[in-house]
Tab-separated table of C-alpha atoms in Angstrom:
chain	number	residue	atom	x	y	z
A	789	MET	CA	18.499	-17.882	208.863
A	790	SER	CA	16.230	-16.057	211.216
A	791	MET	CA	15.317	-17.577	214.532
A	792	MET	CA	11.848	-17.938	215.898
A	793	PHE	CA	10.444	-17.570	219.363
A	794	ARG	CA	9.983	-21.154	220.406
A	795	PRO	CA	10.026	-23.418	223.433
A	796	GLN	CA	13.246	-25.345	223.792
A	797	LEU	CA	12.555	-27.691	226.669
A	798	LEU	CA	13.516	-30.868	224.847
A	799	ALA	CA	17.018	-29.631	224.173
A	800	LEU	CA	17.434	-27.388	227.154
A	801	GLU	CA	20.202	-29.219	228.909
A	802	ALA	CA	22.194	-30.407	225.935
A	803	ARG	CA	22.044	-27.496	223.545
A	804	ASP	CA	24.559	-24.738	223.209
A	805	VAL	CA	22.955	-21.633	224.708
A	806	PRO	CA	24.638	-18.502	223.418
A	807	ALA	CA	25.262	-15.019	224.662
A	808	ALA	CA	23.552	-12.348	222.564
A	809	PHE	CA	24.036	-8.772	221.420
A	810	SER	CA	22.098	-6.201	219.423
A	811	PHE	CA	22.391	-2.659	218.120
A	812	GLN	CA	20.295	-0.014	216.419
A	813	LEU	CA	21.903	2.327	213.876
A	814	PRO	CA	20.867	5.976	213.580
A	815	ASP	CA	18.976	5.148	210.353
A	816	GLY	CA	16.679	2.820	212.359
A	817	THR	CA	18.041	-0.467	211.019
A	818	THR	CA	19.065	-3.066	213.554
A	819	GLY	CA	21.604	-5.836	213.897
A	820	HIS	CA	22.092	-8.737	216.240
A	821	GLY	CA	24.140	-11.834	216.849
A	822	THR	CA	25.045	-14.657	219.184
A	823	PHE	CA	28.110	-16.584	220.349
A	824	ALA	CA	28.820	-19.338	222.856
A	825	THR	CA	30.816	-18.174	225.847
A	826	PRO	CA	34.338	-19.495	225.149
A	827	ALA	CA	35.994	-21.926	227.528
A	828	GLY	CA	38.465	-20.474	230.002
A	829	VAL	CA	36.648	-17.398	231.291
A	830	ASP	CA	38.357	-16.725	234.625
A	831	ALA	CA	36.764	-14.466	237.244
A	832	ALA	CA	40.176	-13.954	238.844
A	833	GLN	CA	41.778	-12.317	235.793
A	834	ALA	CA	41.546	-8.553	235.294
A	835	SER	CA	41.642	-8.872	231.514
A	836	GLN	CA	41.081	-11.737	229.098
A	837	ALA	CA	40.775	-11.951	225.318
A	838	LEU	CA	39.342	-15.294	224.158
A	839	ALA	CA	38.780	-16.433	220.588
A	840	VAL	CA	35.167	-16.942	219.494
A	841	SER	CA	34.531	-19.506	216.773
A	842	ASP	CA	30.760	-19.427	216.388
A	843	LEU	CA	29.915	-15.723	216.257
A	844	THR	CA	26.905	-14.872	214.104
A	845	VAL	CA	26.181	-11.367	212.842
A	846	VAL	CA	22.930	-10.293	211.191
A	847	GLN	CA	22.471	-6.736	209.940
A	848	ASN	CA	19.149	-5.453	208.607
A	849	GLY	CA	17.819	-9.021	208.399
A	850	LEU	CA	20.757	-10.353	206.372
A	851	GLU	CA	23.417	-12.769	207.584
A	852	TYR	CA	27.004	-11.522	207.391
A	853	VAL	CA	30.186	-13.615	207.209
A	854	VAL	CA	32.389	-13.231	210.272
A	855	GLN	CA	36.054	-12.857	209.368
A	856	PRO	CA	38.764	-14.778	211.274
A	857	GLY	CA	39.930	-13.195	214.513
A	858	ALA	CA	36.648	-12.696	216.395
A	859	THR	CA	37.471	-12.212	220.076
A	860	ALA	CA	35.420	-11.856	223.251
A	861	HIS	CA	36.841	-9.631	225.993
A	862	TYR	CA	36.304	-10.164	229.734
A	863	ALA	CA	37.257	-8.356	232.942
A	864	TYR	CA	37.104	-10.428	236.110
A	865	GLY	CA	34.775	-12.837	234.298
A	866	ALA	CA	32.344	-10.156	233.110
A	867	LEU	CA	31.781	-9.783	229.369
A	868	LEU	CA	32.975	-6.414	228.048
A	869	GLY	CA	32.190	-7.074	224.417
A	870	VAL	CA	33.372	-8.590	221.172
A	871	THR	CA	35.806	-7.379	218.544
A	872	ALA	CA	35.122	-8.738	215.068
A	873	THR	CA	34.545	-7.781	211.460
A	874	ALA	CA	31.731	-9.280	209.410
A	875	THR	CA	31.218	-8.784	205.701
A	876	GLY	CA	27.999	-9.067	203.761
A	877	PRO	CA	25.724	-7.414	201.248
A	878	GLY	CA	26.201	-3.950	202.768
A	879	ALA	CA	29.029	-2.110	204.478
A	880	PRO	CA	31.111	-4.303	206.834
A	881	VAL	CA	29.910	-4.603	210.420
A	882	VAL	CA	32.837	-3.800	212.721
A	883	LEU	CA	32.246	-4.720	216.352
A	884	ALA	CA	34.556	-2.900	218.769
A	885	ASN	CA	33.355	-4.054	222.193
A	886	ALA	CA	30.825	-1.436	223.308
A	887	THR	CA	30.262	0.071	219.850
A	888	VAL	CA	29.657	-1.024	216.291
A	889	GLN	CA	30.550	0.743	213.081
A	890	VAL	CA	28.564	0.142	209.896
A	891	GLY	CA	29.471	2.425	207.005
A	892	GLY	CA	29.362	5.962	208.362
A	893	TYR	CA	27.344	5.033	211.445
A	894	VAL	CA	28.623	4.268	214.928
A	895	ALA	CA	26.181	2.957	217.535
A	896	PRO	CA	26.338	1.372	220.977
A	897	VAL	CA	26.049	-2.398	221.323
A	898	ALA	CA	24.078	-4.034	224.129
A	899	TYR	CA	25.319	-7.450	225.246
A	900	ASP	CA	23.556	-10.099	227.301
A	901	ALA	CA	26.150	-12.560	228.546
A	902	ALA	CA	23.499	-14.791	230.087
A	903	ASP	CA	22.385	-17.849	228.210
A	904	THR	CA	19.741	-17.018	225.625
A	905	GLN	CA	16.609	-19.094	226.133
A	906	GLN	CA	14.450	-17.808	223.293
A	907	SER	CA	14.577	-15.389	220.442
A	908	PHE	CA	12.021	-13.855	218.139
A	909	THR	CA	12.399	-12.196	214.771
A	910	LEU	CA	10.047	-9.513	213.516
A	911	LEU	CA	9.050	-9.312	209.890
A	912	ASN	CA	11.448	-6.351	209.478
A	913	GLY	CA	14.393	-8.557	210.512
A	914	THR	CA	14.829	-7.129	214.022
A	915	THR	CA	15.574	-9.907	216.493
A	916	GLY	CA	15.035	-9.862	220.236
A	917	THR	CA	16.602	-12.397	222.589
A	918	VAL	CA	15.335	-13.386	225.987
A	919	SER	CA	17.419	-14.795	228.826
A	920	TYR	CA	16.347	-16.190	232.189
A	921	GLN	CA	16.948	-19.158	234.432
A	922	ILE	CA	14.039	-21.458	235.143
A	923	PRO	CA	13.732	-22.330	238.852
A	924	TRP	CA	13.550	-26.063	238.130
A	925	GLU	CA	13.527	-26.889	241.830
A	926	LEU	CA	10.072	-25.272	241.988
A	927	VAL	CA	8.582	-26.944	238.911
A	928	ASP	CA	5.837	-29.382	239.932
A	929	PHE	CA	5.333	-32.142	237.377
A	930	ASP	CA	1.967	-33.034	238.921
A	931	LEU	CA	0.339	-29.639	238.430
A	932	ALA	CA	-1.892	-29.167	235.387
A	933	SER	CA	-0.983	-25.483	235.308
A	934	GLN	CA	1.825	-23.641	237.063
A	935	THR	CA	3.162	-20.091	236.846
A	936	LEU	CA	6.580	-19.201	238.275
A	937	SER	CA	8.224	-15.780	238.608
A	938	LEU	CA	11.422	-15.022	236.691
A	939	ALA	CA	13.458	-12.502	238.649
A	940	ASN	CA	16.482	-12.855	236.352
A	941	PHE	CA	14.665	-12.104	233.103
A	942	ASN	CA	16.259	-9.893	230.445
A	943	LEU	CA	15.172	-8.811	226.970
A	944	ASN	CA	17.931	-7.733	224.570
A	945	LEU	CA	16.467	-5.806	221.632
A	946	ALA	CA	17.813	-3.273	219.138
A	947	GLY	CA	20.759	-2.147	221.224
A	948	SER	CA	19.081	-2.117	224.647
A	949	ASN	CA	18.747	-4.479	227.594
A	950	PHE	CA	15.464	-4.519	229.512
A	951	ALA	CA	16.326	-6.323	232.720
A	952	PHE	CA	13.861	-7.122	235.468
A	953	GLY	CA	14.378	-4.658	238.318
A	954	THR	CA	15.526	-1.754	236.142
A	955	ALA	CA	13.229	-1.710	233.084
A	956	ASN	CA	9.533	-0.755	233.112
A	957	TYR	CA	7.669	-4.064	233.315
A	958	THR	CA	3.892	-3.568	233.053
A	959	VAL	CA	3.403	-7.319	233.496
A	960	PRO	CA	6.197	-8.996	235.485
A	961	PRO	CA	7.870	-11.972	233.801
A	962	THR	CA	6.569	-15.448	234.565
A	963	VAL	CA	7.185	-18.846	233.039
A	964	LEU	CA	4.291	-21.221	232.374
A	965	PHE	CA	4.221	-24.981	232.838
A	966	GLU	CA	1.676	-27.739	232.313
A	967	PHE	CA	2.550	-30.966	234.115
A	968	GLY	CA	6.164	-29.811	234.173
A	969	GLU	CA	6.253	-29.052	230.455
A	970	PHE	CA	7.378	-25.583	229.432
A	971	LYS	CA	4.575	-23.640	227.723
A	972	GLY	CA	6.103	-20.204	227.326
A	973	VAL	CA	6.695	-16.896	229.029
A	974	ASN	CA	4.322	-14.074	229.936
A	975	VAL	CA	5.718	-10.565	230.210
A	976	ALA	CA	4.882	-7.021	229.079
A	977	ILE	CA	7.556	-4.337	228.918
A	978	ASN	CA	7.184	-0.623	228.238
A	979	THR	CA	10.260	-0.009	226.089
A	980	THR	CA	9.591	3.653	225.303
A	981	GLY	CA	12.827	5.634	225.302
A	982	PRO	CA	14.633	8.391	223.433
A	983	GLY	CA	15.413	7.274	219.897
A	984	PHE	CA	14.278	3.693	220.547
A	985	ALA	CA	12.207	2.271	217.696
A	986	TYR	CA	9.734	0.265	219.807
A	987	THR	CA	7.308	1.238	222.557
A	988	SER	CA	6.325	-2.135	223.973
A	989	VAL	CA	7.063	-5.843	223.876
A	990	VAL	CA	4.441	-8.331	225.010
A	991	LEU	CA	5.186	-12.054	225.213
A	992	THR	CA	2.234	-14.367	225.812
A	993	GLY	CA	3.050	-18.060	225.934
A	994	ILE	CA	5.001	-18.589	222.743
A	995	ASN	CA	3.540	-15.547	220.953
A	996	ALA	CA	5.046	-12.077	220.838
A	997	VAL	CA	3.681	-8.690	219.798
A	998	VAL	CA	6.058	-5.770	219.433
A	999	THR	CA	4.723	-2.242	218.904
A	1000	ALA	CA	6.833	0.295	217.045
A	1001	VAL	CA	6.848	4.045	217.584
A	1002	GLY	CA	3.776	5.257	215.628
A	1003	GLY	CA	1.693	2.251	216.623
A	1004	LEU	CA	2.646	-0.273	213.953
A	1005	GLN	CA	2.503	-3.712	215.509
A	1006	PHE	CA	4.732	-6.609	214.608
A	1007	PHE	CA	3.457	-10.094	215.272
A	1008	VAL	CA	6.123	-12.702	215.570
A	1009	ALA	CA	5.580	-15.481	213.106
A	1010	ALA	CA	5.236	-18.836	214.797
A	1011	PRO	CA	7.247	-21.696	213.339
A	1012	PRO	CA	5.478	-24.734	211.881
A	1013	ASP	CA	4.549	-27.570	214.231
A	1014	ARG	CA	6.732	-30.127	212.524
A	1015	THR	CA	9.594	-30.408	210.106
A	1016	ALA	CA	8.718	-31.772	206.691
A	1017	LEU	CA	10.408	-33.227	203.642
A	1018	VAL	CA	8.888	-32.826	200.201
A	1019	ILE	CA	10.494	-35.675	198.247
A	1020	ASP	CA	10.423	-35.628	194.459
A	1021	PHE	CA	10.590	-39.017	192.730
A	1022	SER	CA	9.937	-37.726	189.202
A	1023	GLY	CA	13.489	-38.453	188.028
A	1024	ALA	CA	13.747	-41.786	189.783
A	1025	GLY	CA	11.618	-44.033	187.611
A	1026	ASN	CA	11.925	-46.470	184.733
A	1027	ASN	CA	14.976	-48.443	185.776
A	1028	PRO	CA	15.356	-51.176	183.101
A	1029	LEU	CA	16.104	-53.753	185.824
A	1030	GLY	CA	14.338	-54.551	189.050
A	1031	TYR	CA	16.142	-53.598	192.234
A	1032	GLU	CA	15.866	-53.711	196.010
A	1033	ILE	CA	15.325	-50.496	197.916
A	1034	ARG	CA	15.724	-49.938	201.676
A	1035	VAL	CA	13.683	-47.075	203.128
A	1036	ARG	CA	14.483	-45.706	206.580
A	1037	ALA	CA	13.026	-42.722	208.400
A	1038	ASP	CA	13.582	-41.300	211.880
A	1039	THR	CA	11.863	-38.708	214.018
A	1040	GLN	CA	13.351	-36.752	216.890
A	1041	ALA	CA	11.189	-38.597	219.424
A	1042	GLY	CA	12.417	-41.968	218.198
A	1043	ASN	CA	9.749	-43.167	215.759
A	1044	GLN	CA	11.497	-45.214	213.101
A	1045	ALA	CA	10.799	-46.989	209.857
A	1046	ASP	CA	13.147	-49.522	208.258
A	1047	ILE	CA	11.687	-51.437	205.342
A	1048	SER	CA	13.220	-53.161	202.316
A	1049	PHE	CA	11.293	-54.246	199.257
A	1050	LYS	CA	11.725	-55.092	195.588
A	1051	VAL	CA	10.961	-52.516	192.918
A	1052	ALA	CA	9.966	-54.006	189.576
A	1053	ALA	CA	11.738	-53.072	186.355
A	1054	ASN	CA	10.428	-49.949	184.601
A	1055	THR	CA	8.518	-48.721	187.682
A	1056	SER	CA	7.691	-45.079	187.169
A	1057	GLY	CA	8.636	-42.344	189.628
A	1058	GLY	CA	4.982	-41.880	190.513
A	1059	VAL	CA	4.475	-45.574	191.312
A	1060	LEU	CA	7.710	-45.627	193.339
A	1061	ARG	CA	6.344	-42.630	195.248
A	1062	ASP	CA	3.114	-44.544	195.918
A	1063	LEU	CA	5.002	-47.610	197.191
A	1064	ILE	CA	7.003	-45.501	199.626
A	1065	TYR	CA	3.841	-43.653	200.662
A	1066	THR	CA	2.314	-46.983	201.679
A	1067	VAL	CA	5.275	-48.284	203.675
A	1068	LEU	CA	5.856	-45.007	205.566
A	1069	LYS	CA	2.144	-44.649	206.317
A	1070	ASP	CA	2.106	-48.201	207.690
A	1071	LYS	CA	4.998	-47.278	209.988
A	1072	GLY	CA	3.131	-44.362	211.544
A	1073	PHE	CA	4.489	-41.449	209.516
A	1074	ASP	CA	2.230	-38.677	208.292
A	1075	VAL	CA	2.513	-38.804	204.506
A	1076	GLU	CA	0.589	-37.136	201.707
A	1077	ARG	CA	0.945	-37.271	197.940
A	1078	SER	CA	1.504	-34.048	196.012
A	1079	GLY	CA	1.394	-33.760	192.242
A	1080	ASP	CA	2.415	-36.706	190.082
A	1081	ALA	CA	5.499	-37.880	191.910
A	1082	ARG	CA	6.032	-35.949	195.143
A	1083	LEU	CA	5.567	-37.119	198.704
A	1084	ILE	CA	5.291	-34.917	201.794
A	1085	VAL	CA	6.618	-36.694	204.892
A	1086	GLN	CA	6.169	-35.523	208.482
A	1087	SER	CA	6.085	-37.092	211.916
A	1088	LYS	CA	2.650	-38.153	213.093
A	1089	LYS	CA	2.777	-36.261	216.381
A	1090	LYS	CA	2.778	-32.487	216.672
A	1091	ASP	CA	6.065	-31.075	217.943
A	1092	ASP	CA	7.900	-34.256	216.955
A	1093	HIS	CA	10.226	-33.583	214.064
A	1094	LEU	CA	11.167	-35.746	211.121
A	1095	VAL	CA	14.957	-35.857	211.222
A	1096	ARG	CA	15.941	-38.000	208.257
A	1097	VAL	CA	14.688	-40.134	205.381
A	1098	ARG	CA	17.227	-42.549	203.905
A	1099	PHE	CA	17.160	-44.566	200.709
A	1100	ASP	CA	19.628	-47.359	200.024
A	1101	GLY	CA	19.724	-49.776	197.122
A	1102	ASP	CA	21.552	-50.838	194.036
A	1103	ALA	CA	19.737	-48.739	191.424
A	1104	LEU	CA	22.387	-46.057	191.434
A	1105	GLN	CA	21.030	-43.683	188.838
A	1106	GLN	CA	17.428	-43.895	189.952
A	1107	LEU	CA	18.057	-43.304	193.645
A	1108	GLY	CA	20.496	-40.506	192.890
A	1109	ALA	CA	17.757	-38.625	191.081
A	1110	ILE	CA	15.550	-38.366	194.177
A	1111	LYS	CA	15.500	-34.824	195.590
A	1112	ALA	CA	13.952	-33.256	198.650
A	1113	ARG	CA	12.956	-29.806	199.828
A	1114	GLY	CA	13.045	-29.463	203.601
A	1115	VAL	CA	10.917	-27.430	205.980
A	1116	ASN	CA	12.929	-26.571	209.108
A	1117	VAL	CA	11.727	-25.977	212.629
A	1118	GLY	CA	14.199	-24.034	214.730
A	1119	THR	CA	17.529	-25.811	214.576
A	1120	VAL	CA	16.060	-29.072	213.246
A	1121	THR	CA	16.704	-29.489	209.523
A	1122	PRO	CA	15.318	-32.712	208.050
A	1123	LYS	CA	17.729	-34.496	205.708
A	1124	LEU	CA	17.353	-36.740	202.708
A	1125	ASN	CA	20.153	-39.281	202.648
A	1126	ILE	CA	20.860	-41.372	199.548
A	1127	ARG	CA	23.231	-44.282	200.192
A	1128	GLY	CA	24.939	-42.396	202.994
A	1129	ALA	CA	25.280	-39.081	201.157
A	1130	GLU	CA	23.132	-35.992	201.570
B	1342	MET	CA	8.802	8.539	201.564
B	1343	THR	CA	8.552	9.143	205.310
B	1344	SER	CA	7.626	6.362	207.690
B	1345	LEU	CA	4.365	8.207	208.491
B	1346	SER	CA	3.327	8.370	204.834
B	1347	MET	CA	4.258	4.703	204.445
B	1348	LEU	CA	1.992	3.874	207.366
B	1349	VAL	CA	-0.846	5.889	205.815
B	1350	LEU	CA	-0.317	4.201	202.433
B	1351	ALA	CA	-0.272	0.772	204.067
B	1352	ALA	CA	-3.520	1.584	205.900
B	1353	ILE	CA	-5.179	2.730	202.651
B	1354	LEU	CA	-3.976	-0.313	200.695
B	1355	ASP	CA	-5.284	-2.547	203.454
B	1356	THR	CA	-8.834	-1.314	202.792
B	1357	VAL	CA	-8.675	-2.207	199.077
B	1358	PRO	CA	-9.930	-5.741	198.381
B	1359	HIS	CA	-6.860	-7.686	197.386
B	1360	GLU	CA	-5.137	-11.040	197.510
B	1361	TYR	CA	-1.569	-12.234	197.660
B	1362	VAL	CA	-0.331	-14.297	194.747
B	1363	VAL	CA	2.865	-16.265	195.355
B	1364	ASP	CA	4.661	-17.103	192.104
B	1365	CYS	CA	7.021	-20.077	192.373
B	1366	GLY	CA	8.754	-19.084	189.147
B	1367	PRO	CA	8.813	-20.263	185.557
B	1368	ALA	CA	11.894	-22.469	185.854
B	1369	ALA	CA	14.027	-24.327	188.363
B	1370	VAL	CA	16.670	-22.381	190.272
B	1371	PRO	CA	20.088	-23.897	189.430
B	1372	PHE	CA	21.456	-23.728	192.983
B	1373	LYS	CA	20.460	-24.775	196.503
B	1374	TYR	CA	18.842	-21.917	198.383
B	1375	LYS	CA	17.071	-20.976	201.594
B	1376	MET	CA	13.751	-19.194	201.650
B	1377	GLU	CA	11.130	-18.294	204.207
B	1378	LEU	CA	7.428	-17.720	203.625
B	1379	GLU	CA	5.779	-15.559	206.275
B	1380	LEU	CA	2.021	-15.097	206.683
B	1381	VAL	CA	0.045	-12.872	209.037
B	1382	ALA	CA	-3.739	-12.992	209.396
B	1383	ARG	CA	-6.003	-10.162	210.518
B	1384	ASP	CA	-6.515	-11.809	213.925
B	1385	GLY	CA	-2.739	-11.787	214.530
B	1386	THR	CA	-2.185	-15.470	213.747
B	1387	SER	CA	1.124	-15.802	211.983
B	1388	LEU	CA	3.275	-18.490	210.455
B	1389	SER	CA	6.819	-18.670	209.188
B	1390	LEU	CA	7.735	-21.599	206.948
B	1391	PRO	CA	11.489	-21.868	206.340
B	1392	PHE	CA	12.589	-24.039	203.406
B	1393	ILE	CA	15.839	-25.375	202.044
B	1394	THR	CA	15.362	-26.127	198.375
B	1395	PRO	CA	17.797	-28.258	196.330
B	1396	ALA	CA	19.235	-27.136	193.024
B	1397	ASP	CA	17.028	-27.679	189.972
B	1398	TRP	CA	13.843	-28.184	192.018
B	1399	ASP	CA	10.999	-28.171	189.485
B	1400	PRO	CA	8.530	-25.391	190.408
B	1401	LYS	CA	5.685	-27.083	188.511
B	1402	ASP	CA	4.301	-28.968	191.521
B	1403	SER	CA	5.399	-26.403	194.117
B	1404	PRO	CA	2.032	-24.617	194.438
B	1405	GLY	CA	0.424	-27.951	195.361
B	1406	ASP	CA	3.184	-28.642	197.910
B	1407	PHE	CA	2.713	-25.233	199.500
B	1408	ILE	CA	-1.075	-25.614	199.624
B	1409	ILE	CA	-0.725	-28.951	201.477
B	1410	LEU	CA	1.929	-27.672	203.892
B	1411	LEU	CA	-0.058	-24.523	204.641
B	1412	ARG	CA	-3.235	-26.531	205.269
B	1413	ARG	CA	-1.312	-28.675	207.761
B	1414	GLU	CA	-0.334	-25.484	209.604
B	1415	GLY	CA	-3.897	-24.122	209.676
B	1416	TRP	CA	-3.992	-21.948	206.568
B	1417	VAL	CA	-6.058	-22.047	203.385
B	1418	ALA	CA	-4.551	-21.398	199.973
B	1419	ARG	CA	-5.688	-22.248	196.482
B	1420	SER	CA	-3.846	-22.773	193.236
B	1421	GLY	CA	-3.574	-19.914	190.774
B	1422	PRO	CA	-2.558	-19.644	187.135
B	1423	GLY	CA	0.786	-21.129	186.132
B	1424	ASN	CA	3.066	-21.975	189.026
B	1425	THR	CA	1.261	-19.730	191.506
B	1426	PHE	CA	-0.853	-20.123	194.593
B	1427	ILE	CA	-3.032	-17.645	196.440
B	1428	VAL	CA	-3.054	-17.380	200.224
B	1429	MET	CA	-6.607	-16.748	201.425
B	1430	ARG	CA	-7.211	-17.152	205.170
B	1431	THR	CA	-6.627	-19.270	208.244
B	1432	LEU	CA	-8.660	-22.418	208.781
B	1433	LYS	CA	-10.473	-20.479	211.520
B	1434	GLY	CA	-11.572	-17.957	208.906
B	1435	SER	CA	-9.371	-14.932	209.537
B	1436	PRO	CA	-8.417	-13.306	206.202
B	1437	VAL	CA	-4.756	-12.952	205.356
B	1438	ARG	CA	-3.236	-9.555	206.189
B	1439	SER	CA	0.228	-9.942	204.732
B	1440	VAL	CA	2.382	-12.433	202.867
B	1441	SER	CA	6.106	-11.989	202.485
B	1442	VAL	CA	8.983	-14.066	201.192
B	1443	LYS	CA	12.652	-13.874	202.043
B	1444	SER	CA	14.712	-15.891	199.587
B	1445	GLU	CA	18.321	-16.313	198.540
B	1446	ALA	CA	17.029	-16.829	194.998
B	1447	ASP	CA	14.869	-14.563	192.875
B	1448	TRP	CA	11.921	-16.844	193.517
B	1449	PRO	CA	9.286	-17.164	194.842
B	1450	LYS	CA	7.852	-13.678	194.369
B	1451	VAL	CA	4.783	-12.247	196.075
B	1452	ARG	CA	2.373	-9.988	194.211
B	1453	TRP	CA	-0.245	-7.822	195.888
B	1454	VAL	CA	-3.175	-8.004	193.488
B	1455	PRO	CA	-6.239	-5.731	193.874
B	1456	LEU	CA	-9.480	-7.543	193.227
B	1457	PRO	CA	-11.937	-6.129	190.695
B	1458	PRO	CA	-15.167	-4.801	192.201
B	1459	ALA	CA	-17.873	-7.409	192.530
B	1460	LYS	CA	-20.424	-7.313	189.702
B	1461	GLU	CA	-23.849	-6.147	190.688
B	1462	PRO	CA	-26.481	-8.818	190.164
B	1463	LYS	CA	-28.679	-8.323	187.111
B	1464	LYS	CA	-32.076	-6.881	187.928
C-alpha cells in the first residue's frame, strides 16, 4: 500500500512514527521502507543489534515480504542501518546496513532515523519521506495564519538525504498553521546530483511536485477527503421471516449512529438499502444510493473518517450476505462488521 | 525504448484527442484485493483513491459507485459501455491528463482511447 503526503496532526502524539530509508538502483528503480525504532537503544553502548518487527520494504512500487530476522544496528545510539531480506515479485531485496543488493545490483542506502512526519508517493512508485520536529512551543492557536521555520527538516528520497544546512534549499522549510491547526509544509530543494533521478522537490502545503531529470514532473496524488464504504445489499433480501436489525456507525471524530428497527418478511435488498439510507441520513451521515442495492456511506464533515458500520440481528443468512468495498485514507481503513465479525 | 523517446512519445500522444476508459471487468474477482485509482488533471490537480474490495464483488454497479465517489472528490466521470466509466475532467473544468490503476487483481483496466475527429457540420 503506498502512502500519501498528508497532514497527521490528529494522530501526531499517539501514532507510531517510523524511521525511514530509501535507495536507487543503477537501473533507475527505487526502493524504500520504514520501521519503528526498537526499544532499548542505548547511547552508552558502542554496538547494539536490536530486532525489528515492523520493517516494510517496497521495491519498484511493490511491497515485499520481510523474512524473520530483521535487525537494526546502532553505535552509541546512532542508527547504522538494517540487515534484512525481503522477498517479492522480483529478486530478493537484501539490506546490509549501508548497502542493498537486488539481483545483480548493489546500491547505497540512505537512512533517516528521525521520526517520519509525512511521506509522498509518485506515480512511478518512488516514495519520499519527510522528517522534522514542529516547535509546538511557538505555535499560536489564536493566529489565523502562522509560518514557522523548520531547522531540523530532512527529505529522504531515492537513496539520498537532503538535510537543512547541507542540501541546496531554494526555499527554506517552513510549517504552516491556521489557528494552531497544521496545514502543511513549504519547501523547495534543488536535488540535482550525479546519477540522481530527480532535479527538484517542491512541497506546498500538502501538495508536492517532483521534477525528474529531463523535465518530467510528477504530481503527488492527494488522498480523498474522507474514507468511504460502498455497501452492497443485493444478496441480503427476501428473508421469509421478519427480523430485527441493529445498525451502528462510527466516525473518527465521534459521530455515532445506533438504531434498531424491524425488517418485514420478504424485504428486498434494495428496500433494505433504502431503510438503512434513511436511518443513517437522519443520524448525520453522508449517504448516497448507487445502483439497485448499494449504499455509499461517508462522514458528513470533510477530514472526518468513517471508521466502522456494524449490522447485528437474527437474520443470519441475510446479514451475512452484505458486503462492502472500502475507500481508505492514509492509515484509516473503514470496516464493515457483521455480528462482530469483519 | 530510451527514456527520451518515451518522453517524446508521451508528449505526442498527449496532443491526440483521447479519453481514459476504466473497465471494471466482466466478472467478479474471486478474492479480496487492494487497488488504487490515480488521476491527474492538466492543472496538476491529482487524486488517489485506494480501495479494498471483497471477494466476489459484482462489477455491474461499480462504474456508478466510482462516478459518485469521484464526484465527491471533485472529478467528473460518466458511464461507458458495459462495466466501464470514462474519466473526463475536474469539477473546476481541467481536463484529465492521466489515469492509472494499481491493482492486485487483473481488474480494473485502463484503456487510452483516441477520439475520432469531430465531424464537420454540413454546409
